[in-house]
CSV table of C-alpha atoms in Angstrom, one decimal:
chain,number,residue,atom,x,y,z
A,214,ALA,CA,-23.8,17.0,-3.7
A,215,GLN,CA,-20.3,16.0,-2.5
A,216,SER,CA,-17.1,17.9,-1.7
A,217,VAL,CA,-13.7,17.5,-0.1
A,218,ASP,CA,-11.7,20.4,1.2
A,219,GLN,CA,-8.0,20.0,1.6
A,220,PRO,CA,-7.2,23.4,3.4
A,221,ASP,CA,-3.5,23.2,3.3
A,222,ALA,CA,-1.8,23.3,-0.5
A,223,HIS,CA,1.5,23.2,1.2
A,224,VAL,CA,3.0,21.8,4.3
A,225,THR,CA,6.9,21.7,5.1
A,226,LEU,CA,8.3,19.8,8.1
A,227,TYR,CA,11.7,18.5,9.1
A,228,GLU,CA,12.4,14.6,9.0
A,229,GLY,CA,11.2,13.0,12.4
A,230,ALA,CA,8.5,15.4,13.0
A,231,SER,CA,4.9,14.0,13.2
A,232,LEU,CA,3.0,14.6,10.0
A,233,GLU,CA,-0.9,15.6,10.0
A,234,LEU,CA,-2.5,16.3,6.8
A,235,ARG,CA,-6.1,18.0,7.0
A,236,CYS,CA,-9.2,16.7,5.1
A,237,SER,CA,-12.7,17.9,5.6
A,238,TYR,CA,-15.8,16.8,3.6
A,239,SER,CA,-19.4,17.5,2.8
A,240,TYR,CA,-21.6,14.9,2.2
A,241,SER,CA,-25.2,14.0,3.5
A,242,ALA,CA,-24.9,10.1,4.0
A,243,ALA,CA,-22.4,8.0,5.2
A,244,PRO,CA,-19.0,8.7,3.3
A,245,TYR,CA,-16.4,6.3,2.0
A,246,LEU,CA,-12.9,8.3,2.5
A,247,PHE,CA,-9.6,7.5,0.9
A,248,TRP,CA,-6.2,8.9,0.8
A,249,TYR,CA,-3.8,8.7,-2.4
A,250,VAL,CA,-0.5,9.8,-2.8
A,251,GLN,CA,1.5,11.2,-5.8
A,252,TYR,CA,5.1,11.2,-6.0
A,253,PRO,CA,6.7,13.6,-8.1
A,254,GLY,CA,6.4,12.8,-11.7
A,255,GLN,CA,4.4,9.5,-11.1
A,256,SER,CA,0.6,8.4,-10.9
A,257,LEU,CA,-1.6,8.1,-8.0
A,258,GLN,CA,-1.2,5.2,-5.4
A,259,PHE,CA,-3.8,4.0,-2.9
A,260,LEU,CA,-2.8,4.8,0.7
A,261,LEU,CA,-5.8,3.8,2.9
A,262,LYS,CA,-9.4,3.7,3.0
A,263,TYR,CA,-12.4,4.2,5.7
A,264,ILE,CA,-15.5,2.7,4.7
A,265,THR,CA,-17.2,1.6,8.1
A,266,GLY,CA,-16.1,0.4,11.6
A,267,ASP,CA,-13.0,1.6,13.4
A,268,ALA,CA,-12.4,5.4,13.3
A,269,VAL,CA,-8.5,4.8,12.7
A,270,VAL,CA,-7.6,3.2,10.1
A,271,LYS,CA,-4.2,2.1,8.8
A,272,GLY,CA,-2.7,1.9,5.5
A,273,THR,CA,0.4,1.5,3.5
A,274,LYS,CA,3.9,3.3,4.2
A,275,GLY,CA,3.2,3.5,7.9
A,276,PHE,CA,0.3,6.2,7.6
A,277,GLU,CA,-3.0,6.0,9.4
A,278,ALA,CA,-6.1,8.2,9.3
A,279,GLU,CA,-8.8,9.0,11.8
A,280,PHE,CA,-12.6,9.5,10.6
A,281,ARG,CA,-14.2,12.2,12.7
A,282,LYS,CA,-18.0,12.3,12.0
A,283,SER,CA,-18.4,15.1,14.6
A,284,ASN,CA,-16.6,17.7,12.6
A,285,SER,CA,-16.6,15.8,8.9
A,286,SER,CA,-12.9,15.2,8.9
A,287,PHE,CA,-10.6,12.6,7.9
A,288,ASN,CA,-7.2,13.6,8.7
A,289,LEU,CA,-3.8,11.7,7.5
A,290,LYS,CA,-1.2,11.0,10.0
A,291,LYS,CA,2.3,9.4,10.3
A,292,SER,CA,5.1,9.7,12.7
A,293,PRO,CA,7.8,9.9,12.3
A,294,ALA,CA,7.9,11.4,9.1
A,295,HIS,CA,10.7,10.7,6.5
A,296,TRP,CA,12.0,12.7,3.5
A,297,SER,CA,10.7,9.9,1.2
A,298,ASP,CA,7.3,11.0,2.2
A,299,SER,CA,7.8,14.2,0.1
A,300,ALA,CA,4.9,14.0,-2.4
A,301,LYS,CA,1.7,15.2,-3.0
A,302,TYR,CA,-1.5,13.8,-0.9
A,303,PHE,CA,-5.1,13.7,-2.1
A,304,CYS,CA,-8.0,12.8,0.0
A,305,ALA,CA,-11.1,11.7,-1.8
A,306,LEU,CA,-14.7,10.6,-1.0
A,307,GLU,CA,-17.2,8.3,-2.6
A,308,GLY,CA,-20.7,8.6,-1.9
A,309,GLY,CA,-22.4,5.2,-1.1
A,310,GLY,CA,-25.8,4.4,-2.4
A,311,ASN,CA,-26.7,5.3,-5.9
A,312,MET,CA,-23.5,7.7,-6.5
A,313,GLY,CA,-22.3,5.0,-8.8
A,314,TYR,CA,-18.7,4.5,-7.5
A,315,LYS,CA,-17.9,8.1,-8.4
A,316,LEU,CA,-15.0,9.7,-6.2
A,317,THR,CA,-14.6,13.4,-5.5
A,318,PHE,CA,-10.8,14.4,-5.1
A,319,GLY,CA,-9.7,17.3,-2.7
A,320,THR,CA,-7.2,19.5,-4.5
A,321,GLY,CA,-4.4,18.1,-2.6
A,322,THR,CA,-1.5,18.9,-0.2
A,323,SER,CA,2.3,19.1,-1.2
A,324,LEU,CA,4.4,17.9,1.6
A,325,LEU,CA,7.9,18.5,1.8
A,326,VAL,CA,9.9,16.7,4.4
A,327,ASP,CA,13.2,18.4,5.0
A,328,PRO,CA,16.0,15.8,5.8
B,112,ASP,CA,0.6,-7.1,-10.2
B,113,MET,CA,-2.0,-4.7,-10.9
B,114,LYS,CA,-1.1,-2.8,-14.3
B,115,VAL,CA,-3.0,0.1,-15.9
B,116,THR,CA,-1.3,1.1,-19.1
B,117,GLN,CA,-1.8,4.3,-21.1
B,118,MET,CA,-1.1,5.2,-24.5
B,119,PRO,CA,0.7,7.8,-25.6
B,120,ARG,CA,2.7,9.0,-22.8
B,121,TYR,CA,3.0,12.6,-24.3
B,122,LEU,CA,1.1,14.2,-27.2
B,123,ILE,CA,0.9,17.4,-28.8
B,124,LYS,CA,-2.0,18.4,-31.1
B,125,ARG,CA,-3.3,21.4,-32.8
B,126,MET,CA,-6.4,23.0,-31.9
B,127,GLY,CA,-9.4,21.3,-33.9
B,128,GLU,CA,-7.4,18.2,-34.5
B,129,ASN,CA,-8.9,15.0,-33.1
B,130,VAL,CA,-7.3,13.1,-30.0
B,131,LEU,CA,-7.3,9.5,-29.1
B,132,LEU,CA,-6.1,8.6,-25.6
B,133,GLU,CA,-6.0,4.5,-24.9
B,134,CYS,CA,-6.3,2.9,-21.7
B,135,GLY,CA,-5.6,-0.9,-21.1
B,136,GLN,CA,-5.8,-3.1,-17.9
B,137,ASP,CA,-5.1,-6.7,-17.7
B,138,MET,CA,-7.0,-7.6,-14.6
B,139,SER,CA,-10.8,-7.6,-16.0
B,140,HIS,CA,-11.9,-5.0,-13.8
B,141,GLU,CA,-15.4,-3.9,-14.8
B,142,THR,CA,-15.2,-0.4,-13.6
B,143,MET,CA,-12.9,2.2,-15.4
B,144,TYR,CA,-12.3,5.8,-15.1
B,145,TRP,CA,-11.1,9.0,-16.9
B,146,TYR,CA,-9.7,12.0,-15.1
B,147,ARG,CA,-7.8,15.3,-15.8
B,148,GLN,CA,-5.5,16.8,-13.6
B,149,ASP,CA,-4.5,20.4,-13.6
B,150,PRO,CA,-2.4,22.4,-11.4
B,151,GLY,CA,-4.2,23.8,-8.4
B,152,LEU,CA,-6.8,21.3,-9.0
B,153,GLY,CA,-7.5,18.0,-7.9
B,154,LEU,CA,-8.6,15.2,-10.3
B,155,GLN,CA,-11.5,15.7,-12.0
B,156,LEU,CA,-13.9,13.0,-13.2
B,157,ILE,CA,-14.5,13.0,-17.0
B,158,TYR,CA,-16.3,9.4,-17.5
B,159,ILE,CA,-16.8,6.6,-15.8
B,160,SER,CA,-17.5,3.3,-17.2
B,161,TYR,CA,-19.1,0.4,-15.4
B,162,ASP,CA,-18.5,-2.4,-18.1
B,163,VAL,CA,-18.6,-2.9,-22.0
B,164,ASP,CA,-20.7,-0.1,-23.5
B,165,SER,CA,-22.1,1.2,-20.0
B,166,ASN,CA,-20.8,4.6,-19.6
B,167,SER,CA,-21.6,7.4,-17.4
B,168,GLU,CA,-20.9,11.0,-17.2
B,169,GLY,CA,-18.7,12.2,-14.8
B,170,ASP,CA,-18.3,15.9,-13.4
B,171,ILE,CA,-16.7,17.4,-16.4
B,172,PRO,CA,-17.8,15.3,-19.8
B,173,LYS,CA,-17.9,18.5,-22.0
B,174,GLY,CA,-16.1,18.0,-25.0
B,175,TYR,CA,-15.2,14.5,-24.5
B,176,ARG,CA,-16.4,11.1,-25.3
B,177,VAL,CA,-15.7,7.5,-24.5
B,178,SER,CA,-15.7,4.1,-25.9
B,179,ARG,CA,-15.5,0.7,-24.2
B,180,LYS,CA,-15.8,-2.2,-26.7
B,181,LYS,CA,-13.6,-4.8,-24.5
B,182,ARG,CA,-13.5,-4.8,-21.1
B,183,GLU,CA,-9.8,-4.4,-21.0
B,184,HIS,CA,-9.7,-1.2,-23.0
B,185,PHE,CA,-11.2,2.3,-22.3
B,186,SER,CA,-10.5,5.3,-24.9
B,187,LEU,CA,-11.1,8.8,-24.5
B,188,ILE,CA,-11.6,10.9,-27.3
B,189,LEU,CA,-11.6,14.5,-27.9
B,190,ASP,CA,-13.4,15.5,-31.1
B,191,SER,CA,-11.8,18.8,-32.3
B,192,ALA,CA,-9.5,19.6,-29.2
B,193,LYS,CA,-9.5,22.8,-27.7
B,194,THR,CA,-6.5,24.5,-25.9
B,195,ASN,CA,-8.4,24.4,-22.6
B,196,GLN,CA,-7.9,20.8,-22.8
B,197,THR,CA,-4.3,20.9,-22.4
B,198,SER,CA,-4.1,18.6,-19.3
B,199,VAL,CA,-2.7,15.3,-18.0
B,200,TYR,CA,-5.3,12.5,-18.2
B,201,PHE,CA,-5.1,9.6,-15.9
B,202,CYS,CA,-7.3,6.5,-16.4
B,203,ALA,CA,-8.0,4.2,-13.6
B,204,SER,CA,-9.4,0.8,-12.8
B,205,ARG,CA,-11.3,-0.2,-9.8
B,206,LEU,CA,-11.2,-3.3,-7.7
B,207,GLY,CA,-13.0,-3.2,-4.7
B,208,TYR,CA,-13.0,0.2,-2.9
B,209,GLU,CA,-9.7,0.9,-4.7
B,210,GLN,CA,-8.5,2.5,-7.6
B,211,TYR,CA,-5.6,1.7,-9.6
B,212,PHE,CA,-4.3,4.4,-11.8
B,213,GLY,CA,-2.2,4.5,-15.0
B,214,PRO,CA,0.8,6.3,-15.6
B,215,GLY,CA,-1.1,9.6,-17.2
B,216,THR,CA,-0.7,11.2,-20.7
B,217,ARG,CA,0.4,14.6,-21.1
B,218,LEU,CA,-1.9,16.3,-23.7
B,219,THR,CA,-1.0,19.7,-25.0
B,220,VAL,CA,-3.1,21.4,-27.5
B,221,LEU,CA,-1.8,24.3,-29.4
């Protein structure tokens, strides 16, 4: 079984601050990890992925994430945050091998960046 | 530009009626998905399709069925809709490791 936990339902910070959204996962083998963003009233957009290799991966819109196998985490980071980053962010996991391209999403973190 | 379309965007049905949600993509992607999104929950996978007539259940397939007769189209069918199927439904197609999502269909079952 695979699962994703995003422990913070809501995060609020001021523009210019550094943001870090937490994500932890449970999977018995090597995971493929993703972050997606959903702006208000819109659909989901791909931000970045970790498949293998360097633990820090960079994505679109200035975001990056760090894969930490030691504590099964894949936190999303950006500095500085901008008011336009206000959105809901979803962490997701795909099990490799025979899991058949199935993605498991976390419940999401709603980010509000005050201007 | 990668584009996934969904029709209709909004739909209101009465309990017991049949519902057809349609999804299209013009990129010839093999793998497509149907998800639902409910408040406080993430996206839940209903069905996945690996190509024409090659479909597999996701995590919550009960009450739903799918049809994929052409690579570009993937339909979600609710036979005799229930009020707990009120939700926002997203379709997605996959290229490489990335999924491309449609705009969603907001379904209300009264």
